[in-house]
Amino acid sequence: MEGEILGCKCDNSLPRSFGNWPWLFQMHGSKKITCSFFDPINNSLEERILPEFLRGKVCLGCYGEWILLADELTRECFFLSIISFSKIYIPSFPESPDFFHSVVSITSPPNTSDCIVVLVCSEKTSLLVCSPGRKRWRKVPLKYFNRNTGSLRGPSIIYNERLFAMATISVTLVIDVAPLISGCVKMTVINDLKPCPRTYSWYTYLVECAGDLFLVLVHSYGCGQLITYIEVRRLELSCNEIHWRRVQDIGDHAFFLAGRCGRSLPANKAWGAQPNCIYVPVNYSDGVRLYKFCLDDQVLNFTFLQENNGGLDRLQWSFPTKNDSCRMQTVEEDMFNSSDVVRSKETDSTVIGKEDENEVVTLRKWDELPIELVELLFPRLSLVDCLRLPSVCKGWSKASSVIQKGRVWPWLMYLPNLKYQSCKFFDPLSCKEYTLKSDVAVVARDHLALRFSKDGWVIITEGNNRVFILNPFSAQVINLPPLPSKNYFFDGISFISQPTSPDFIIYGFFFQKYGEFVEISTWCPGEEEWTVLEFQPSIPFFPSSNNPVLFQGEFYCLGRKGELGVFNPELETWNVLCKPGPVYLTEPCYGDEYCHLLEFNGGLISVFRSDDTKRPMRVFKLNHSEMVWEKLEHLANMTLFVDRRNSIAILSPEKKYANRIYVPRFEGGMDPMKGMFYSMEDNRYHLSTRRVAEPLTCVWIEPHLHLQN
């Protein structure tokens, strides 16, 4: 039987390459009679019509060759072998539809006599337990829960004969499985997780890998669930104490996450998976994205799997089984390095044609080139190449004003894995990446976030209460006192003067309780603690995720609707301006857009951009005489650089770079790397591939380099 469904050619056979490498699949229950198959290597979507006995079913989990299926109408449940197609029945689900979104864990394959099945349903305070052959589920209440301790969160796994289940945002329940069959509960509680700075939500996955148990926390914020940070922790046993210990890598394995389940596999080249990476699909407004997070360089890559026409409901990973090994094929590129671009192979030698073999060519030395001609090269070179050029030969070292003549524009700075003790920089105009050794990571024990940059300096926060300032080019570090509380964070941060100047002052802005309370913390050299100014304005201010801008002696803060709040550092006053009016008539959902405020040609402009690259950016210029936002259609000879918090406006070094807005993304797995930008000329994003990479913690910085003799 063949057919045409949603524009996809359908039949009832498996995709040809299914089983050769990890695939994602989705059974739609009663919504569709098809199963969707996503090939992450070829970036394709295929629909297949299901056999009659599989229609109306949803998949609740994969366990080697077995998948657990449940019928949405009859609630019938059974394990199905994808090799022999044999069935093993378990009791039908309860009537509540919530159980179709449960996480089901098993102690052993369902065709073994000692198999125990444990069902964990989110928002419930009890477990359901059974084994194949039993007629009904046993309900096991957990006395841990009460009005203050919440309920189960969903993610769970059976490891070393114990069930690990996530409860509240920081609690893991550890329950012996064997006694559950008789209704007994023997439980331990792990309560050592703390939220990441500025995390509004997180979702967790439990993964068993090479005999160890890992907890993956994906931090996000806003309505769009924008990923802000991914961390990995390993279960540690010491002195009869169980706790989660943060780790920097997962070795030669890769984690595959989907729904509320996770699985680990050795990173096999034949599967196209990279070691020390985490793969997870995420649903956004522009469709389903398959993310790859590399723990080595802390860069988040993603490719689009499909348009937004079904979401991630019940999406599962399928992996090659032992029976598939005979037809494994080697994949030369991994899931995020393959491309439609055909690259030519370079030879080791260069062929130079000669019209006359008897012609004598006289070669002159480089240092014989007049120094005046050498200096003409500088305006056409990047800053780093300007530094390298004088070292070509002794004669070129006499070139004057090397730094001043080189083209200087912002680089994207980001931090790879702390163990590498280095900073990385991406130059979007010359399409080059640089690495600088740095000792800043040596003492870091918690998550580092790059918050603000100015004049070659970067403000960095570590965890929830440490702040320091780094100049990555001179290796200078200035440590600041701890923040006022253990769980403190800033909505925006900035400073006045150079950090090495006696006039230096740093300002941190913190908005509490939906903008009804404002705290502005200040610090200057010589002080042992922060000074905190508190305000309770009559007009609430809902801040955007953007740093304040120092303009005409005052700090301007941009609200989510486009309103402005102003702090006067000399008078120590805070005011929410009645004008300009908001860009949005209703309060936008937090995280739906990035909002940026910049000083631009002697005035202020605001930029609103969505994480959905199909939606155009909106740029407004503040009319100071009438105090209204006016839409800006063109940036003239200016270029903007915006990241999640920081933003820089510069005079374009060349005409071809003008009228662009660069974002903190580049082509994933491409050489050379190409930066992603939004053109105000045609009002769209420009990137030559659908495979996108973005460092999770990054900031645009204007490089301040110097020559060393």
CSV table of C-alpha atoms in Angstrom, one decimal, residues 452-458 470-473 495-499 648 701-704:
chain,number,residue,atom,x,y,z
A,452,PHE,CA,29.7,42.4,29.2
A,453,SER,CA,32.7,43.7,27.3
A,454,LYS,CA,34.2,47.2,26.8
A,455,ASP,CA,37.6,48.4,25.7
A,456,GLY,CA,39.0,44.9,25.6
A,457,TRP,CA,37.8,43.9,29.1
A,458,VAL,CA,35.2,41.3,29.9
A,470,LEU,CA,39.4,39.7,32.5
A,471,ASN,CA,41.5,41.3,29.8
A,472,PRO,CA,42.2,38.2,27.7
A,473,PHE,CA,44.8,40.0,25.6
A,495,PHE,CA,31.2,49.9,34.1
A,496,ILE,CA,32.6,53.4,33.8
A,497,SER,CA,36.3,54.0,32.9
A,498,GLN,CA,39.0,51.5,32.5
A,499,PRO,CA,39.2,48.7,35.2
A,648,ILE,CA,28.3,46.9,19.8
A,701,ILE,CA,34.6,42.1,22.2
A,702,GLU,CA,36.7,44.7,20.5
A,703,PRO,CA,40.3,43.2,20.4
A,704,HIS,CA,43.0,45.4,22.0
